[in-house]
Coordinates of C-alpha atoms and ligand atoms in Angstrom, one line a residue:
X5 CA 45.6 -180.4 -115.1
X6 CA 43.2 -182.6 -113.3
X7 CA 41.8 -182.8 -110.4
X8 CA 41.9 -186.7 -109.3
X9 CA 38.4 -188.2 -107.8
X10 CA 40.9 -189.4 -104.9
X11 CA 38.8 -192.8 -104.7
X12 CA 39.4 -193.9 -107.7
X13 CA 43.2 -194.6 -106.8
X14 CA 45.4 -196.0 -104.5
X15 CA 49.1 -195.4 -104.4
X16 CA 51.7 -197.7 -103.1
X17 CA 55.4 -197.7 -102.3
X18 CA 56.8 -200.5 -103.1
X19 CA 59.8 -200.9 -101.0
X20 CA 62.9 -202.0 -102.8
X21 CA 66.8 -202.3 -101.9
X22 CA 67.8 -201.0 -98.2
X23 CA 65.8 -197.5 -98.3
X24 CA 64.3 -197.1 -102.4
X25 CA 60.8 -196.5 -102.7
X26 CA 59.1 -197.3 -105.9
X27 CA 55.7 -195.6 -106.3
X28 CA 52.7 -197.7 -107.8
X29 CA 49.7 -195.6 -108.8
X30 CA 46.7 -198.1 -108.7
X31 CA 43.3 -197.2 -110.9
X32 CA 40.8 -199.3 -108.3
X33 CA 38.3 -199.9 -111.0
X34 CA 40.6 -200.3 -114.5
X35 CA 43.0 -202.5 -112.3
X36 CA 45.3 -200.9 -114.4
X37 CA 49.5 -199.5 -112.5
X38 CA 51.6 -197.1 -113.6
X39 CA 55.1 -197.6 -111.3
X40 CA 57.7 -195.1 -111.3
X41 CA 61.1 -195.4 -111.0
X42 CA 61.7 -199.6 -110.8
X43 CA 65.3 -199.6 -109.6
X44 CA 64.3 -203.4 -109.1
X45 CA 62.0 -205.9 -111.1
X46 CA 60.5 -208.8 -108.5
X47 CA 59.0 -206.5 -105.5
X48 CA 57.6 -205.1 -108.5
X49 CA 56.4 -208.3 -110.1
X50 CA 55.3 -209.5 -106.9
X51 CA 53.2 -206.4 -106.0
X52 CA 51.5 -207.1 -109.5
X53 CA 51.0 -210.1 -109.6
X54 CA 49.6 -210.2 -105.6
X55 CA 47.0 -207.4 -106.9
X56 CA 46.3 -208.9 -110.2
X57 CA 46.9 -205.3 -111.7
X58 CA 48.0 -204.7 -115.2
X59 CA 51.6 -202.7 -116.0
X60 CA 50.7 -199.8 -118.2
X61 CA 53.3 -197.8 -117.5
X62 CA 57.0 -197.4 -116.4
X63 CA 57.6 -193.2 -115.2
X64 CA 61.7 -193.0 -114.8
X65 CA 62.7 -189.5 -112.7
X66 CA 66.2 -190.0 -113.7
X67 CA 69.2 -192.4 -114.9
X68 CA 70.7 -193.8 -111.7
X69 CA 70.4 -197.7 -111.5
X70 CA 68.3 -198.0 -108.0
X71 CA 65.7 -195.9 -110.2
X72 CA 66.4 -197.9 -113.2
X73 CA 67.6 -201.3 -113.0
X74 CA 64.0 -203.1 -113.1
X75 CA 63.4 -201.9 -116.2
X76 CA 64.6 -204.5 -118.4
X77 CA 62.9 -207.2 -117.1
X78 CA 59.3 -205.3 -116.6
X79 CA 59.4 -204.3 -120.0
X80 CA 60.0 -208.4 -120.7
X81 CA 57.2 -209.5 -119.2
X82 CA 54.4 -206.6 -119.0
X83 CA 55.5 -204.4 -122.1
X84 CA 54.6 -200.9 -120.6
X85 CA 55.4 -197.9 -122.1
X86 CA 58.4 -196.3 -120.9
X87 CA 58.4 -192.4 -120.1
X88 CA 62.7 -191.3 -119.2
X89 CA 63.9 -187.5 -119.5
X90 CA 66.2 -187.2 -122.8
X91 CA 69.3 -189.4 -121.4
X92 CA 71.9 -191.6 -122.8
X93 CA 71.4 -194.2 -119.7
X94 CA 68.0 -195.3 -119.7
X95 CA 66.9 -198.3 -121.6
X96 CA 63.6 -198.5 -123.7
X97 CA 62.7 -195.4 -123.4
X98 CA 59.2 -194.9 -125.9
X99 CA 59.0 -191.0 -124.6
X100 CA 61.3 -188.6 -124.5
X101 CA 60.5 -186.2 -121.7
X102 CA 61.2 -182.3 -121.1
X103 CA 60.1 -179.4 -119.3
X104 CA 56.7 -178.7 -120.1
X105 CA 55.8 -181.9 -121.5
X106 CA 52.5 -183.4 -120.7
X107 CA 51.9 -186.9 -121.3
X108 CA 48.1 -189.4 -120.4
X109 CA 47.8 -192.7 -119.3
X110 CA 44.4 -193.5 -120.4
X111 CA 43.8 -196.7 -118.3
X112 CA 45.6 -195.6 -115.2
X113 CA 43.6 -192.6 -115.9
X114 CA 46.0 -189.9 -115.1
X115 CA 47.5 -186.8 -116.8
X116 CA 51.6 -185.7 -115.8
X117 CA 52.9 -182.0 -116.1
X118 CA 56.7 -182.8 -116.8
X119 CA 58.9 -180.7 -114.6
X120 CA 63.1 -179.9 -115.1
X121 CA 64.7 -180.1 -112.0
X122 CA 68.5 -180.7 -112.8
X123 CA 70.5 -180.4 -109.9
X124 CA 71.1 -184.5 -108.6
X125 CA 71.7 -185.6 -112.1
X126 CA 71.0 -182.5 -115.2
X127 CA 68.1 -185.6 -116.3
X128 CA 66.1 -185.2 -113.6
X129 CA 62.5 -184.7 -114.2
X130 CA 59.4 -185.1 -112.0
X131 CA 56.0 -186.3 -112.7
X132 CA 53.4 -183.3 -111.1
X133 CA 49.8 -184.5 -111.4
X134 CA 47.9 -182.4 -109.0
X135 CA 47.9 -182.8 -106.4
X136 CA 51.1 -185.3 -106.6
X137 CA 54.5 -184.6 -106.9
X138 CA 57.1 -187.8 -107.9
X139 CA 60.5 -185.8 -107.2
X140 CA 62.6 -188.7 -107.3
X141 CA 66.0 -187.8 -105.5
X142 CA 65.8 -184.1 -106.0
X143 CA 63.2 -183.3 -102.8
X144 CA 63.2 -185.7 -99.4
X145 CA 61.2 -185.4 -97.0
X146 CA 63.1 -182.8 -94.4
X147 CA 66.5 -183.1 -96.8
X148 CA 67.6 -182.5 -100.4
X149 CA 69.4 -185.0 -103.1
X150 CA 72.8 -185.0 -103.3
X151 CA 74.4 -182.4 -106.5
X152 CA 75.9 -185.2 -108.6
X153 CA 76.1 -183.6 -111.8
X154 CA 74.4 -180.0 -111.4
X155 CA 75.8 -176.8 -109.6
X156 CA 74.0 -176.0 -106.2
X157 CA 72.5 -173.1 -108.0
X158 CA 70.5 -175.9 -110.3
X159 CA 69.5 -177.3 -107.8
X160 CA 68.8 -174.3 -105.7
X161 CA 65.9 -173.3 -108.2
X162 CA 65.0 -176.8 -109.3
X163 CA 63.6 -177.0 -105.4
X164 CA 62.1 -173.4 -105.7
X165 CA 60.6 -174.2 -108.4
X166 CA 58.7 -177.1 -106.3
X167 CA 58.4 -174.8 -103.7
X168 CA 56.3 -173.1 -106.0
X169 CA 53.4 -175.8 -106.4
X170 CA 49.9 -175.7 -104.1
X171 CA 50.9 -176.1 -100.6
X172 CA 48.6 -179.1 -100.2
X173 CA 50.9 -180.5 -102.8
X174 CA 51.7 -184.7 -101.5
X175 CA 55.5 -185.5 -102.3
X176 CA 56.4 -188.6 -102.9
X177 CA 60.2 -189.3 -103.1
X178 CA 62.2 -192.1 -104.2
X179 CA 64.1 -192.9 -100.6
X180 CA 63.1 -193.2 -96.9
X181 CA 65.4 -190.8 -95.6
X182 CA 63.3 -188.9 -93.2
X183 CA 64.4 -189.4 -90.3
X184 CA 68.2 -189.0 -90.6
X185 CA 67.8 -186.4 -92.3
X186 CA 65.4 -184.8 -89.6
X187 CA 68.6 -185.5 -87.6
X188 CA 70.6 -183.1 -89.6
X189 CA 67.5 -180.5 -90.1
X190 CA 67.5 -180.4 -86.2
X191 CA 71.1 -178.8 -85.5
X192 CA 70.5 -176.1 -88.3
X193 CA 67.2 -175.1 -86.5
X194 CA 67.5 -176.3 -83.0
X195 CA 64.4 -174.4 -81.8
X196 CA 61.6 -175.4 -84.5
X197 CA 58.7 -176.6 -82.9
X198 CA 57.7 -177.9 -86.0
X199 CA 60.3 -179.7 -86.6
X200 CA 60.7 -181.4 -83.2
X201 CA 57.2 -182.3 -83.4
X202 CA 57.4 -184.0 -86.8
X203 CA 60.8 -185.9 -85.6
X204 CA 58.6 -187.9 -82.8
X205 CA 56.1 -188.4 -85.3
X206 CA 58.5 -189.9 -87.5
X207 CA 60.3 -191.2 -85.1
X208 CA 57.2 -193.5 -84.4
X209 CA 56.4 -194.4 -88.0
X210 CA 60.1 -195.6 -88.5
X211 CA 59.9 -198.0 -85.1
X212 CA 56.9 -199.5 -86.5
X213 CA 58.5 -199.9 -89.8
X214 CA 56.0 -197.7 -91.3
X215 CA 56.7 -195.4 -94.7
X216 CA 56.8 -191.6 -93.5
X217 CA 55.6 -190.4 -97.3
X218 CA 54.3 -188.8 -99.1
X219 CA 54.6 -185.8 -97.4
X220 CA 53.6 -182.3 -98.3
X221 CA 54.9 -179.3 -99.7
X222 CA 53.3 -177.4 -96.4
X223 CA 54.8 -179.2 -94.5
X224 CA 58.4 -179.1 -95.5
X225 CA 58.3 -175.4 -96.0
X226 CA 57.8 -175.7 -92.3
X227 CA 61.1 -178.1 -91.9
X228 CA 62.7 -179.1 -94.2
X229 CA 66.1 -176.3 -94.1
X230 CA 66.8 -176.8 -98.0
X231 CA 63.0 -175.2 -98.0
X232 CA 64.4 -172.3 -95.8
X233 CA 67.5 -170.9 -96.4
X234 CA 65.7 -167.3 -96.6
X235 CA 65.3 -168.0 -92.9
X236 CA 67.5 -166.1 -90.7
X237 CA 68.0 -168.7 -88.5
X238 CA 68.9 -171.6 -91.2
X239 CA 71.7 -168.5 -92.5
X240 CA 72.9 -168.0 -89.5
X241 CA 73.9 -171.8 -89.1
X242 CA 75.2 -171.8 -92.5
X243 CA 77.7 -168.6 -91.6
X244 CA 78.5 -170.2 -88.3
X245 CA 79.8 -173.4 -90.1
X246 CA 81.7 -172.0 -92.9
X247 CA 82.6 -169.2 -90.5
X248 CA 82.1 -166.5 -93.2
X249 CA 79.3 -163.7 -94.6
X250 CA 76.9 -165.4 -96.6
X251 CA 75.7 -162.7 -99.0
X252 CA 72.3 -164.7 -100.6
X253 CA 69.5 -167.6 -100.5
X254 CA 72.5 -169.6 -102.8
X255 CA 75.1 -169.6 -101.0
X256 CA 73.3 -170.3 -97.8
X257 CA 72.0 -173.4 -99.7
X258 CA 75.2 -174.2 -101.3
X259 CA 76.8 -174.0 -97.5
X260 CA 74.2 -176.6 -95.6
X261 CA 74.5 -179.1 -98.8
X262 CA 77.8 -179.6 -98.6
X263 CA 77.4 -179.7 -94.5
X264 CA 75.2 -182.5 -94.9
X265 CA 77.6 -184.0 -97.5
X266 CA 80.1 -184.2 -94.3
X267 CA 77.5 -185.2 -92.0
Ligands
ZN23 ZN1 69.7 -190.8 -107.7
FE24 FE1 68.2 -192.9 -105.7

């Protein structure tokens, strides 16, 4: 893997429906984009055409429509090449993606590391490109994607294996979610500095209508509770809610996702 001259590129969020964010990597002197997950086709289209960029790539993380849905109509008028995980939903797909895989965008410029990280659907993938992270709905900043189609224990080590990346490791997810789920994070660990601090940062970025990604792997280790249920006070939460013994890291997981589920 690569390490990116940083200059060279520029990456956007394109906002899209109520809370979707889709990511546009920008190569600053090829003028060339690669966007991933287009749930919808104009915001796209109009960031293009306001930059005067070219499409040469679509990245999907995984088959939902708000990740999918713009698809159609990029591939219409830009004819990228499409990169999906192996899945029966998503249209066009030129590449087939698994774990492992490792795919180059030679006028963006960039290499991706495919990663496996079932859980919110058993497609999901993310694109790693050191030192970026595209996690779709698997990692939010300070919260975790719902289990759709997975068991928590997917899901469980689909985020540990994220967890396992370079701390300075930016990740850039697919929603603006931060602060309500900092809201949630708060009353599992009601004494986290870290935490508290980072909700009035956030809470500022979010009155000035301001994206609070991507953020970083150190950061959520530091507050994000699906990041630390080995953490005796994020278990002890978890027991106190279900009002039983929680006997590992899974089941304490397991226990503050479905919490959040009701919350
Ligand atoms: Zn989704
Ligand atoms: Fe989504």
């Amino acid at each position: 893997m690569i390490n990116h001259p940083a200059s060279i590129f520029k990456i956007y969020p394109i906002p899209a429906f109520r809370d979707n964010y889709i990511w546009a990597i920008v190569n600053i002197n090829t003028h060339y984009t690669t966007i991933i997950d287009p749930g919808e086709a104009q915001p796209v289209m109009d960031f293009i055409e306001k930059h005067k960029l070219a499409l040469e790539a679509i990245l999907v993380t995984h088959h939902h429509p708000d990740h999918i849905g713009g698809i159609n109509a990029l591939v219409k008028k830009y004819h990228p090449k499409v990169f999906a995980p192996i899945s029966n939903y998503i249209p066009h797909a030129d590449y087939r993606l698994t774990n492992d895989d490792t795919i180059t965008l030679n006028n963006t410029e960039c290499h991706f590391q495919i990663m496996s990280i079932p859980g919110h659907t058993l497609d999901h993938i993310a694109y790693y490109s050191k030192p970026w992270l595209f996690c779709g709905d698997t990692l939010f900043s300070a919260g975790c994607g719902r289990i759709f189609e997975g068991t928590p224990e997917q899901m469980y080590s689909s985020l540990q294996k994220i967890a396992a990346l370079p701390p300075e490791t930016q990740i850039f997810c697919a929603h603006e979610y931060t602060l309500a789920n900092l809201k949630f994070a708060q009353i599992i660990e009601s004494n986290n500095i870290e935490l508290n601090n980072y909700r009035k940062n956030v809470k500022m970025l979010s009155k000035n209508k301001q994206t609070t990604l991507p953020s970083t792997l150190a950061l959520e280790k530091k507050i994000n509770p699906f990041l630390r249920v080995d953490q005796p006070t994020v278990k002890l939460s978890a027991e106190q809610y279900c009002k039983q013994v929680l006997h590992n890291e899974t089941e304490v997981f397991a226990t503050i996702r479905e919490w959040k589920n009701k919350f």
